[in-house]
Short mmCIF file of C-alpha atoms in Angstrom, two decimals:
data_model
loop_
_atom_site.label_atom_id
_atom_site.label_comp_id
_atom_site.label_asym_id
_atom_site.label_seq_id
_atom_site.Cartn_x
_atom_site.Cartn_y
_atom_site.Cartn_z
CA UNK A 1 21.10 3.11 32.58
CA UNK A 2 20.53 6.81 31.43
CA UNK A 3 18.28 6.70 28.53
CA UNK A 4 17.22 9.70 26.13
CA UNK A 5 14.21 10.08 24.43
CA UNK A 6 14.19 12.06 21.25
CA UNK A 7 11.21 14.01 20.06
CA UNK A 8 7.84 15.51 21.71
CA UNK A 9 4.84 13.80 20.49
CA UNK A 10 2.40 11.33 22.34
CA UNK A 11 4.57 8.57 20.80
CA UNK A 12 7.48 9.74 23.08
CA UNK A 13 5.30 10.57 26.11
CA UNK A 14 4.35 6.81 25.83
CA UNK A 15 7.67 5.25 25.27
CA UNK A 16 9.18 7.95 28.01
CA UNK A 17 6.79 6.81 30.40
CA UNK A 18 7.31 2.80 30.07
CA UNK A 19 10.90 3.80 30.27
CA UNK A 20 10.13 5.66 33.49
CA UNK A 21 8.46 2.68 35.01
CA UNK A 22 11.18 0.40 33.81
CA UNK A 23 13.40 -0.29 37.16
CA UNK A 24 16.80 -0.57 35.01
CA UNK A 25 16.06 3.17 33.90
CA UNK A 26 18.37 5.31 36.40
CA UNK A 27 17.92 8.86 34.44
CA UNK A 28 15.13 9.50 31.91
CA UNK A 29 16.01 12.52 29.77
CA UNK A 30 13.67 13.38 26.87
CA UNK A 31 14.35 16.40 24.13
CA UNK A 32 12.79 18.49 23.38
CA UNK A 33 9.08 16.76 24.99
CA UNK A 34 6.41 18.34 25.89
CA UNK A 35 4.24 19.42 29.34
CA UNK A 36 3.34 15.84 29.79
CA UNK A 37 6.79 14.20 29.29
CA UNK A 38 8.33 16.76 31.27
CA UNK A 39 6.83 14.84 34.17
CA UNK A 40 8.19 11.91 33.84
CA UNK A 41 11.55 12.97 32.32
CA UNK A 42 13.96 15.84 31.81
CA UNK A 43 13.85 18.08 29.16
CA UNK A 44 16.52 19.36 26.86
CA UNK A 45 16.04 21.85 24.21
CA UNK A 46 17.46 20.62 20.38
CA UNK A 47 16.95 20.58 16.87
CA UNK A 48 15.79 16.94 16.32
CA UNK A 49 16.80 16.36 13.38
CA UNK A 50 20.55 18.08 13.89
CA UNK A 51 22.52 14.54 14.47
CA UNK A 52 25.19 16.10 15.82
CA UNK A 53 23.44 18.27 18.24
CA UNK A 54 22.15 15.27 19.33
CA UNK A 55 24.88 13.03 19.27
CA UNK A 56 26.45 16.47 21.55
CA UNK A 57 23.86 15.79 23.81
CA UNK A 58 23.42 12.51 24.36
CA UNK A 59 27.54 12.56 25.31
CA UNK A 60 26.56 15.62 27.53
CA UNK A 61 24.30 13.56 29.78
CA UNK A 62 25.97 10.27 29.97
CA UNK A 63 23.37 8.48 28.33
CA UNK A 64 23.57 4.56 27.74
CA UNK A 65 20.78 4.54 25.11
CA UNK A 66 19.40 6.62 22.77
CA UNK A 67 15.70 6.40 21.66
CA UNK A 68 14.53 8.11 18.53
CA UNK A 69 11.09 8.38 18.34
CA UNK A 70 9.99 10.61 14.76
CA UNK A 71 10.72 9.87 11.27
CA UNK A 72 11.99 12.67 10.38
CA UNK A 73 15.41 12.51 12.48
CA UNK A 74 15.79 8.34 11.35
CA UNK A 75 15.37 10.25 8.03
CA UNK A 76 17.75 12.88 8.25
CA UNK A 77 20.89 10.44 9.44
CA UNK A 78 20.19 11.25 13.37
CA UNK A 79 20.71 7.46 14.81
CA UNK A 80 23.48 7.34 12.51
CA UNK A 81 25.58 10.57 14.60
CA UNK A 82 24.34 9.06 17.47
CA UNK A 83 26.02 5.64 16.67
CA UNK A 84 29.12 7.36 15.19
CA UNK A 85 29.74 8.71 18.61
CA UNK A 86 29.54 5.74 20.50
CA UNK A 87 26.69 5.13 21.71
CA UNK A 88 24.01 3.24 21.54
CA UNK A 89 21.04 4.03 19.50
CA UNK A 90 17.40 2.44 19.11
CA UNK A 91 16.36 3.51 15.16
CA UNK A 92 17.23 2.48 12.00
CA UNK A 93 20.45 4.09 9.92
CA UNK A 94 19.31 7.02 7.54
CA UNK A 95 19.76 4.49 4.18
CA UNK A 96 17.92 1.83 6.09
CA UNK A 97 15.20 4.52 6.94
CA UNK A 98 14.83 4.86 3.28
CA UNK A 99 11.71 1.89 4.07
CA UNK A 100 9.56 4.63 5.29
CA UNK A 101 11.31 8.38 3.74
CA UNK A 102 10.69 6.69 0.07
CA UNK A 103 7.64 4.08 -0.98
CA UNK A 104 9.31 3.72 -4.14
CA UNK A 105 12.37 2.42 -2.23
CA UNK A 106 9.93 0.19 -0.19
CA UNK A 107 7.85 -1.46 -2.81
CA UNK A 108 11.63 -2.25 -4.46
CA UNK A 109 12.45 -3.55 -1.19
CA UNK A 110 9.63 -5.95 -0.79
CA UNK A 111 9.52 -6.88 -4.91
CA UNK A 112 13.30 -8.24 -3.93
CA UNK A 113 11.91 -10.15 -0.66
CA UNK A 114 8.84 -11.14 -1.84
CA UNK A 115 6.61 -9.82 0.44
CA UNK A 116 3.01 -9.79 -0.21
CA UNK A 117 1.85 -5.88 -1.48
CA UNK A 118 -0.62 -3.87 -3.68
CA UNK A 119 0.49 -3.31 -7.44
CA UNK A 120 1.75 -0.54 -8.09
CA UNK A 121 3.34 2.36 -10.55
CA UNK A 122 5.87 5.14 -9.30
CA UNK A 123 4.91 8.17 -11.54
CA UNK A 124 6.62 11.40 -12.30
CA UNK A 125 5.03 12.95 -15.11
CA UNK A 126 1.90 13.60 -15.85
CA UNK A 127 1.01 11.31 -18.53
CA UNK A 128 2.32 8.52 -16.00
CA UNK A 129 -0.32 9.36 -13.71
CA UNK A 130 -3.20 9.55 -15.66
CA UNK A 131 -2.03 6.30 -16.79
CA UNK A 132 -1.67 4.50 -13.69
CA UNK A 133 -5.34 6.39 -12.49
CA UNK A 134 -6.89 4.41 -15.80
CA UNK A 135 -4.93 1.38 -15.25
CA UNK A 136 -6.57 0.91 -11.33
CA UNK A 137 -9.49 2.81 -11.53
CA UNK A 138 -11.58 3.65 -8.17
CA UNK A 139 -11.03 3.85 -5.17
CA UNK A 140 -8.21 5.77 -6.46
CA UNK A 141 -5.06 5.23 -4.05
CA UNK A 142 -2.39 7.73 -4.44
CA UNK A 143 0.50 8.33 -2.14
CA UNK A 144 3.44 10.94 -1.91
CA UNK A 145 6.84 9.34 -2.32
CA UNK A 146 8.31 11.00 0.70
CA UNK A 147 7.26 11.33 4.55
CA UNK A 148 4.16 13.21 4.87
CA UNK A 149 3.33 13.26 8.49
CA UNK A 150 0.64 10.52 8.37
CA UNK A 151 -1.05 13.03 5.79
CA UNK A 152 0.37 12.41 2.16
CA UNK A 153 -2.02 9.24 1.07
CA UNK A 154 -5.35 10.07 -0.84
CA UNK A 155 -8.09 7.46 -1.38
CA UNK A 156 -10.47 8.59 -2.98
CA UNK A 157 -12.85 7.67 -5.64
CA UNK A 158 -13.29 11.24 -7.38
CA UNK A 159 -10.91 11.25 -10.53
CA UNK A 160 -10.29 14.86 -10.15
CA UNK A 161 -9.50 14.93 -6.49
CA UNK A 162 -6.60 11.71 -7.03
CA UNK A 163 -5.14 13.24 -10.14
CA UNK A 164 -4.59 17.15 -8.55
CA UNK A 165 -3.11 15.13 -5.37
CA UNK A 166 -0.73 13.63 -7.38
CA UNK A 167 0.50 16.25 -9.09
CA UNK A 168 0.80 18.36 -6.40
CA UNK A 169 3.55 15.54 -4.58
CA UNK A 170 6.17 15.68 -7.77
CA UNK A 171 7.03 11.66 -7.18
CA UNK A 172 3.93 9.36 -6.53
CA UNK A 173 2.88 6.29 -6.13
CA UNK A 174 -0.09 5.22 -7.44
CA UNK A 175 -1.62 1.64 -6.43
CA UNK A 176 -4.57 -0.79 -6.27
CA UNK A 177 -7.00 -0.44 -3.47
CA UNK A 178 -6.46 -3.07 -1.18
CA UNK A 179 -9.92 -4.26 1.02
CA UNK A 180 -10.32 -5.74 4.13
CA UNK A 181 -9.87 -3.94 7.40
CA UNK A 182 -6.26 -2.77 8.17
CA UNK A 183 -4.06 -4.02 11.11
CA UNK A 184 -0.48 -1.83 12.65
CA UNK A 185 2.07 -4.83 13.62
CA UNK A 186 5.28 -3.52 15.16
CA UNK A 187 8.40 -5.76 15.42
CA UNK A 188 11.72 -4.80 17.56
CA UNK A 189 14.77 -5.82 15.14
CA UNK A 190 18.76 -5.95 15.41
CA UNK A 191 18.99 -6.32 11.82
CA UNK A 192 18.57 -10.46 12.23
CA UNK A 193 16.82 -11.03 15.36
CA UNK A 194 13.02 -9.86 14.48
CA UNK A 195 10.75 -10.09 18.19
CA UNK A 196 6.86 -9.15 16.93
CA UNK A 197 4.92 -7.12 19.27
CA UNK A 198 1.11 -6.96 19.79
CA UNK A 199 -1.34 -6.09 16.67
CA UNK A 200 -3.48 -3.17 17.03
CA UNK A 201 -5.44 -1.17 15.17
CA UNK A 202 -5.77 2.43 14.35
CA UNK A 203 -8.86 5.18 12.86
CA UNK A 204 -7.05 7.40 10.44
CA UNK A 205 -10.05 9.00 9.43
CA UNK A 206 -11.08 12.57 11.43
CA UNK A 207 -14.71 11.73 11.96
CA UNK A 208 -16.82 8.88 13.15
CA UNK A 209 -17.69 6.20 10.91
CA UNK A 210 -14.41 6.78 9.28
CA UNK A 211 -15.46 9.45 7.46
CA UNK A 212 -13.43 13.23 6.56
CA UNK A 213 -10.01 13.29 5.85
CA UNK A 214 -7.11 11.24 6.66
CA UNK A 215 -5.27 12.36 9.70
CA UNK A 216 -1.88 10.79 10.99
CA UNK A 217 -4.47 8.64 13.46
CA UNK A 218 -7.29 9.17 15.87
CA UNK A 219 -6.95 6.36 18.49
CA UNK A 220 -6.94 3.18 18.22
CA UNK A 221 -7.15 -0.21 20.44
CA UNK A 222 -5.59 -3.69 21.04
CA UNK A 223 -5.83 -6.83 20.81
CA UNK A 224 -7.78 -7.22 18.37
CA UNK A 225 -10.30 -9.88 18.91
CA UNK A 226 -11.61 -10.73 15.56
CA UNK A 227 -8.36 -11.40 13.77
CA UNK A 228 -6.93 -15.05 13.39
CA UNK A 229 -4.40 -15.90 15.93
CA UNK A 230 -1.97 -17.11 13.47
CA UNK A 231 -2.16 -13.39 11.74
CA UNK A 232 1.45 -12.75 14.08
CA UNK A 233 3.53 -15.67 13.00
CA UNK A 234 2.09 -15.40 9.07
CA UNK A 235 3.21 -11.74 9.00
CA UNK A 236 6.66 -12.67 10.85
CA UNK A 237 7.43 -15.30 7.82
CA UNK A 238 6.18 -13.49 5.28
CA UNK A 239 6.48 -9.98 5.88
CA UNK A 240 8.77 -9.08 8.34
CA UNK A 241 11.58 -11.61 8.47
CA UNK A 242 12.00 -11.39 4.64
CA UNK A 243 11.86 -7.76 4.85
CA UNK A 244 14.84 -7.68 7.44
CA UNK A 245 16.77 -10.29 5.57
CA UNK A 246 16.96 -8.31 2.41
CA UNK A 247 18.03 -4.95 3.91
CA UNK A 248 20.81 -6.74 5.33
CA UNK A 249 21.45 -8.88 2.50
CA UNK A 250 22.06 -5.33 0.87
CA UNK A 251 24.36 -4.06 3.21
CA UNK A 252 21.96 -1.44 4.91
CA UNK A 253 21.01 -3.65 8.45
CA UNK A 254 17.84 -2.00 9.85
CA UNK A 255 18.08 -1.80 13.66
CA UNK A 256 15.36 -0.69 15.56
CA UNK A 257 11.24 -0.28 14.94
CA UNK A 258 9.69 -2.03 12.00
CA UNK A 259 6.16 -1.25 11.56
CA UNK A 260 4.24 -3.16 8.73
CA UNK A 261 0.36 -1.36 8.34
CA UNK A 262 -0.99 -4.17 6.81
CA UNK A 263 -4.83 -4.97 5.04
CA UNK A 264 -6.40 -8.20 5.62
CA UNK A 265 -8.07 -8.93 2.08
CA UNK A 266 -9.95 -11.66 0.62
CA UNK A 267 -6.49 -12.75 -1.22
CA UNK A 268 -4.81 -12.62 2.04
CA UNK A 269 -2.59 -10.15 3.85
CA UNK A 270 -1.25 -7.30 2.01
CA UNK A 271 1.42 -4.77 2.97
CA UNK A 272 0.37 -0.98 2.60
CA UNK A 273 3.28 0.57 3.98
CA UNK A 274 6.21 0.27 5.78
CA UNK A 275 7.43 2.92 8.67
CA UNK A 276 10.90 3.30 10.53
CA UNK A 277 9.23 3.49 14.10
CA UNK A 278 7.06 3.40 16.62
CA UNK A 279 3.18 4.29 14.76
CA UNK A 280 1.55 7.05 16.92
CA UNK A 281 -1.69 6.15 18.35
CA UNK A 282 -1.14 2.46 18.51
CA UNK A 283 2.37 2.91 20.76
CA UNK A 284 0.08 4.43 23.79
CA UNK A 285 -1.91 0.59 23.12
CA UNK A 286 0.63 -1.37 22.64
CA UNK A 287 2.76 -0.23 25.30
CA UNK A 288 0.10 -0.07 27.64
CA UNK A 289 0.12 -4.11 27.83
CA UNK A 290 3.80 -4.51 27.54
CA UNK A 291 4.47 -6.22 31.18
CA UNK A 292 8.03 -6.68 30.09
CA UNK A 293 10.46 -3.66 30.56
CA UNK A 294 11.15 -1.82 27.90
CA UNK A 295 14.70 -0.28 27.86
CA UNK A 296 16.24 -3.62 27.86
CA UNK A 297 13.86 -4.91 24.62
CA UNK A 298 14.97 -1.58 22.73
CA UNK A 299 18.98 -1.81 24.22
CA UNK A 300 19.11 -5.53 22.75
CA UNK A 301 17.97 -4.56 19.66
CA UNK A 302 20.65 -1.04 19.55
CA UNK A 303 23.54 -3.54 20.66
CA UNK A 304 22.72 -6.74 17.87
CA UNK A 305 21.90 -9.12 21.07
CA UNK A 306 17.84 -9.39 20.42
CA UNK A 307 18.52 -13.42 20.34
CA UNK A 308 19.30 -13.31 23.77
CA UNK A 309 16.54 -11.49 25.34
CA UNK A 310 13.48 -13.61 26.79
CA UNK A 311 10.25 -14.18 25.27
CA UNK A 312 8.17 -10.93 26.02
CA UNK A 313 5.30 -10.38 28.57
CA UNK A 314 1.93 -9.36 28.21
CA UNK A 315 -0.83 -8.04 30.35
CA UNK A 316 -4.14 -9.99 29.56
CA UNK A 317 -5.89 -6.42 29.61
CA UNK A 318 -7.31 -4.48 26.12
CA UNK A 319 -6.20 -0.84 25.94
CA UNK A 320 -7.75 1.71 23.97
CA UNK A 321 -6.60 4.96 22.86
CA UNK A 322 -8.83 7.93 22.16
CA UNK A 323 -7.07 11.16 20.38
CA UNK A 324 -8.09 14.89 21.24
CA UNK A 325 -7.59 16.79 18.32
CA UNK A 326 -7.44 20.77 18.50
CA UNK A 327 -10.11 23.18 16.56
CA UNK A 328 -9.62 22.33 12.58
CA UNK A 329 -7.62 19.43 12.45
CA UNK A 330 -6.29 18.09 10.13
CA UNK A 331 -6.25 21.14 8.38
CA UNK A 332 -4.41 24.09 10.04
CA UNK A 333 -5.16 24.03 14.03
CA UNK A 334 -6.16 26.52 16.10
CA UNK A 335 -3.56 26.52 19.16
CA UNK A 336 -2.62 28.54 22.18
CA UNK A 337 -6.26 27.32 23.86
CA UNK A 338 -5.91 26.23 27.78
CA UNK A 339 -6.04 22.68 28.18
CA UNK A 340 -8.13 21.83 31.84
CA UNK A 341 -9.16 18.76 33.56
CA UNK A 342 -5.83 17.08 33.37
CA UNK A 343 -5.63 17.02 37.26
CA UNK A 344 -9.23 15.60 37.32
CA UNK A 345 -8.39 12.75 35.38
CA UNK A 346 -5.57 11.80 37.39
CA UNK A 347 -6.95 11.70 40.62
CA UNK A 348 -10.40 10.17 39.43
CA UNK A 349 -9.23 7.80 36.66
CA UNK A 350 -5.76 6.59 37.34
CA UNK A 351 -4.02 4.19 37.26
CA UNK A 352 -6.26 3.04 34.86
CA UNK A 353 -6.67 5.67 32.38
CA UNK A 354 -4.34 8.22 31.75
CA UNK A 355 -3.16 11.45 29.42
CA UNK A 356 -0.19 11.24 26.75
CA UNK A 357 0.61 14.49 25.58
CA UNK A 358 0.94 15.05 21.72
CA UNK A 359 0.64 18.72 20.55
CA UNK A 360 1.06 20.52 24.51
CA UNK A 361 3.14 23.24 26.13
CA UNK A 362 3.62 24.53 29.63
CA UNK A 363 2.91 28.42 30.36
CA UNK A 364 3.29 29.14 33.84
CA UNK A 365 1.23 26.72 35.56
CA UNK A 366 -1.04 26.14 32.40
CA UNK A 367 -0.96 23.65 29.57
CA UNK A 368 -1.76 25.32 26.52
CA UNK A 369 -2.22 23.34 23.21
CA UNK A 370 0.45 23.45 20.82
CA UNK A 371 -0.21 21.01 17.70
CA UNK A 372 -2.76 19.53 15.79
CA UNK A 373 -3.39 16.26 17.99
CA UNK A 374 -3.44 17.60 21.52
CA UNK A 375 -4.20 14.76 23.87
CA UNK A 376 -3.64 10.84 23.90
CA UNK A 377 -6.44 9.44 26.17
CA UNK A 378 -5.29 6.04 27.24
CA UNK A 379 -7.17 3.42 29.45
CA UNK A 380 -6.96 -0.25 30.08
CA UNK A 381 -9.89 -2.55 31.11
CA UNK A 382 -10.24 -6.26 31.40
CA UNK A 383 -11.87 -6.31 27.81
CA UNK A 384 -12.35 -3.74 25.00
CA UNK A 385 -15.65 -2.49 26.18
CA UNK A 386 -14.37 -1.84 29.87
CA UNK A 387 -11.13 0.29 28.41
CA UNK A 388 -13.15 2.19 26.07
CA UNK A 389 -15.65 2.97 28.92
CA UNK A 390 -12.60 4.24 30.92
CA UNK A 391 -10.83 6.03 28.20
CA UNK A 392 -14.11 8.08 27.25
CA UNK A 393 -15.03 8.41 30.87
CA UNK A 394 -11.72 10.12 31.04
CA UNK A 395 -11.99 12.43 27.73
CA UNK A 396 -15.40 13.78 29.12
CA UNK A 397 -13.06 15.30 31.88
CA UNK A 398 -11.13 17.41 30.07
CA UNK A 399 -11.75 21.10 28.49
CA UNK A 400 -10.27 22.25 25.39
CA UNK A 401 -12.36 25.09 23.69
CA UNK A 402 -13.48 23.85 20.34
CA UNK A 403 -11.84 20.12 20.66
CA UNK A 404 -12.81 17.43 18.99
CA UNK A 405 -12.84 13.24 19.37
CA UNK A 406 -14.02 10.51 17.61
CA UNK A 407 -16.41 8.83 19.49
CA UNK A 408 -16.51 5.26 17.84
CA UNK A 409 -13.03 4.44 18.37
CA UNK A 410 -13.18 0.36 18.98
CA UNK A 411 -16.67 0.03 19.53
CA UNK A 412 -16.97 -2.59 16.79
CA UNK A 413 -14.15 -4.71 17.85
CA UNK A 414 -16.18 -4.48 21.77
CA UNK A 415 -19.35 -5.06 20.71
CA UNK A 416 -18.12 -7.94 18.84
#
C-alpha cells in the first residue's frame, strides 16, 4: 500500500516513521515534511490545507491511504476532498472536526452525550465575560473558541491578565478550573468501532516545574504508572464511546483520531478538551510502544472495518519524549540557526533513542531550524527512569545556539 502523510511537524515524522517500519507500507510519501521525514519518506510540496491540491496529489501518486496529521487541514474540509475523490482517508470530515475547530461546538457535543466536563459559559460580549470571570473566580480558565495552535488557553489567576485574553479571542469560553493532574488518551475510530490507545502524559508549560507560558507541549512520557488501570475502559464508556455515538447519531460520523485531554479530579475524570488528531508530543510516546503496525489500524478505521482488526500490541517498554524548543519560544522564535549533533545521536544512541523533526529544514547538507519546537527527542527504556536517561543522554548531543529543554520531563512519574 502507498500511503501519504500530510503535514511537517514531529507528529508526522512520528506517524511517517511507524508507517515506514510497517512491512504492508510499499511507498511512503509525506507533504510537505521536513529534513527528518524526508528520510524516511518522499516529499511533495502543497498547500495543506488546499483539499483539492491534495486530493490532486494523492491521485498523482497512487496512494491507497491518506493520513492527515494537523488540525488545520481536518478543519478546512481536507479529508473530506480526499474522500470525495476516492480514496481513502484517515481524519475526521470538516463538520465532524468541528470537536476540536469550535469548544463551543464540543461542550454542546458532550452536554448531548453526557460526558463528564468542566462548567462552563461561551461569551461574546464583554459584560458576558466579566460575568462568567465572577461567576468561577481563580484560577481563571479562559479559552479561544477556535484552533489556536496548542496556544489559545489562559489559566491564570490574575483578573486582569484572563479578562484582556478574552477579549482579545472575540468568542470564548470561559470555565471552572478543573484539579488533578491531566492525562492525553487517543482512540482510533470508524465512526462506531472506538479501539483506545495508550495514556500518556504531556508538560505544556515552557519551563521546569511547569512554570512560564503554555506552549502546544514540551515532551511528555508513557505509561503512566501512577494512574488506575481501569482509567482506559472508564474513559472508553464514558467519554469516548458516548462521544462517537452522538456525532453519528447527528449525522456527522467522525472517522479517524479522537483525542480526549482529560483531568483526573477529586470528583472523578473530567474532559478539558477534545482534538481531531494525533496530540503532538505524546504521538512520538505513544507510537514508540505500538508493536502492532500501524497503516492497517489507521486503513480500518478510513474504510468503517475497525471491528475486524485484532486486539492491538504493545511493547512492555516506557518512552519518553523530550522537546527542543528554538531561542524565544513560545513567543516569536529565532530560526535559521544550524542544528548539529544529529549524526552523533544516531550512531551513539540508536535504536534506542532517536530525533523527530518538528520545526527543521534542509540547506545543502545542513539542517537549519525552521519553527518554534525544533527537535522531538525520543527514547525507550525498560522503565521511565531508563528512557528518560536515554532521551536526555541524547539531547546533550545536539547543538542549537540558544536552545532550550525542559529538564524535568517525567521525572516524577520515574522516581515514583
Amino acid at each position: 500500500m502507498k500511503v501519504l502523510v500530510i503535514g511537517g511537524g514531529a507528529r508526522e515524522h512520528a506517524l511517517c516513521r511507524s508507517l515506514s517500519l510497517d512491512p504492508g507500507v510499499t511507498a511512503l510519501h509525506c507533504a510537505p515534511g521536513n529534513a527528518g521525514i524526508g528520510e524516511v519518506a518522499e516529499l511533495h510540496p502543497v498547500d495543506a490545507l488546499d483539499g483539492a491540491a491534495v486530493a490532486r496529489l494523492a491521485t498523482e501518486l497512487g496512494a491507497g491511504l491518506v493520513v492527515v496529521g494537523p488540525e488545520a487541514p481536518l478543519v478546512a474540509g481536507v479529508a473530506d476532498a480526499v474522500r470525495a475523490a476516492g480514496i481513502p482517508c484517515f481524519g475526521p470530515s470538516k463538520e465532524a472536526a468541528r470537536l476540536e475547530g469550535s469548544k463551543a461546538f464540543a461542550k454542546d457535543v458532550m452536554a448531548e452525550a453526557g460526558v463528564p466536563t468542566a462548567r462552563s459559559y461561551v461569551c461574546t460580549t464583554p459584560e458576558e465575560i466579566d460575568g462568567a470571570l465572577a461567576a468561577f473566580g481563580a484560577p481563571y480558565v479562559v479559552k479561544d473558541d477556535g484552533l489556536a495552535a496548542g496556544k489559545g488557553v489562559v489559566v491564570t489567576e490574575d483578573l486582569t491578565a484572563a479578562r484582556e485574553h478574552a477579549l482579545a479571542c472575540g468568542r470564548v469560553v470561559i470555565e471552572e478550573f478543573l484539579d488533578g493532574p491531566e492525562v492525553s488518551l487517543f482512540a482510533v475510530t470508524d465512526g462506531e468501532t472506538v479501539v483506545p490507545l495508550q495514556p500518556a502524559q504531556d508538560f505544556k508549560r515552557a519551563l521546569d516545574g511547569d512554570a512560564g507560558p503554555n506552549t502546544g507541549g514540551m515532551g511528555a512520557y508513557s505509561p503512566l504508572p501512577w494512574a488506575d488501570p481501569k482509567l482506559v475502559d472508564e474513559v472508553m464508556d464514558t467519554v469516548l464511546q458516548p462521544t462517537v455515538d452522538e456525532l453519528r447519531r447527528r449525522g456527522t460520523p467522525f472517522s479517524g483520531l479522537l483525542y480526549a485531554g482529560l483531568a483526573i479530579t477529586s470528583r472523578g475524570v473530567r474532559v478539558i478538551e477534545f482534538n481531531a488528531r494525533f496530540g503532538d508530543p505524546e504521538t512520538q510516546v505513544v507510537l514508540a510502544r505500538l508493536r502492532t503496525p500501524l497503516a492497517g489500524l489507521l486503513l480500518g478505521a478510513a474504510n468503517g472495518t475497525l471491528d475486524q482488526q485484532p486486539p492491538l500490541q504493545w511493547h512492555d517498554d516506557a518512552a519518553v519524549t523530550v522537546v527542543v524548543a528554538s531561542h524565544n519560544y513560545p513567543d516569536t522564535p529565532r530560526t535559521g540557526d544550524p542544528i548539529e549533533g544529529l549524526d552523533e545521536v544516531a550512531a551513539e544512541d540508536a535504536p534506542h533513542a532517536y530525533v523527530l523533526h518538528a520545526g527543521t529544514k534542509r540547506d545543502g547538507d545542513a539542517v537549519l531550524s525552521a519553527g518554534g519546537r525544533v527537535l522531538s527527542v525520543t527514547a525507550t527504556g525498560k522503565d521511565l527512569g531508563k528512557a528518560r536517561e536515554r532521551a536526555y543522554r541524547a539531547v546533550a548531543r545536539i547543538r542549537l545556539d540558544g536552545s532550550q529543554h525542559r529538564t524535568d520531563i517525567a521525572r516524577k512519574a520515574a522516581e515514583g
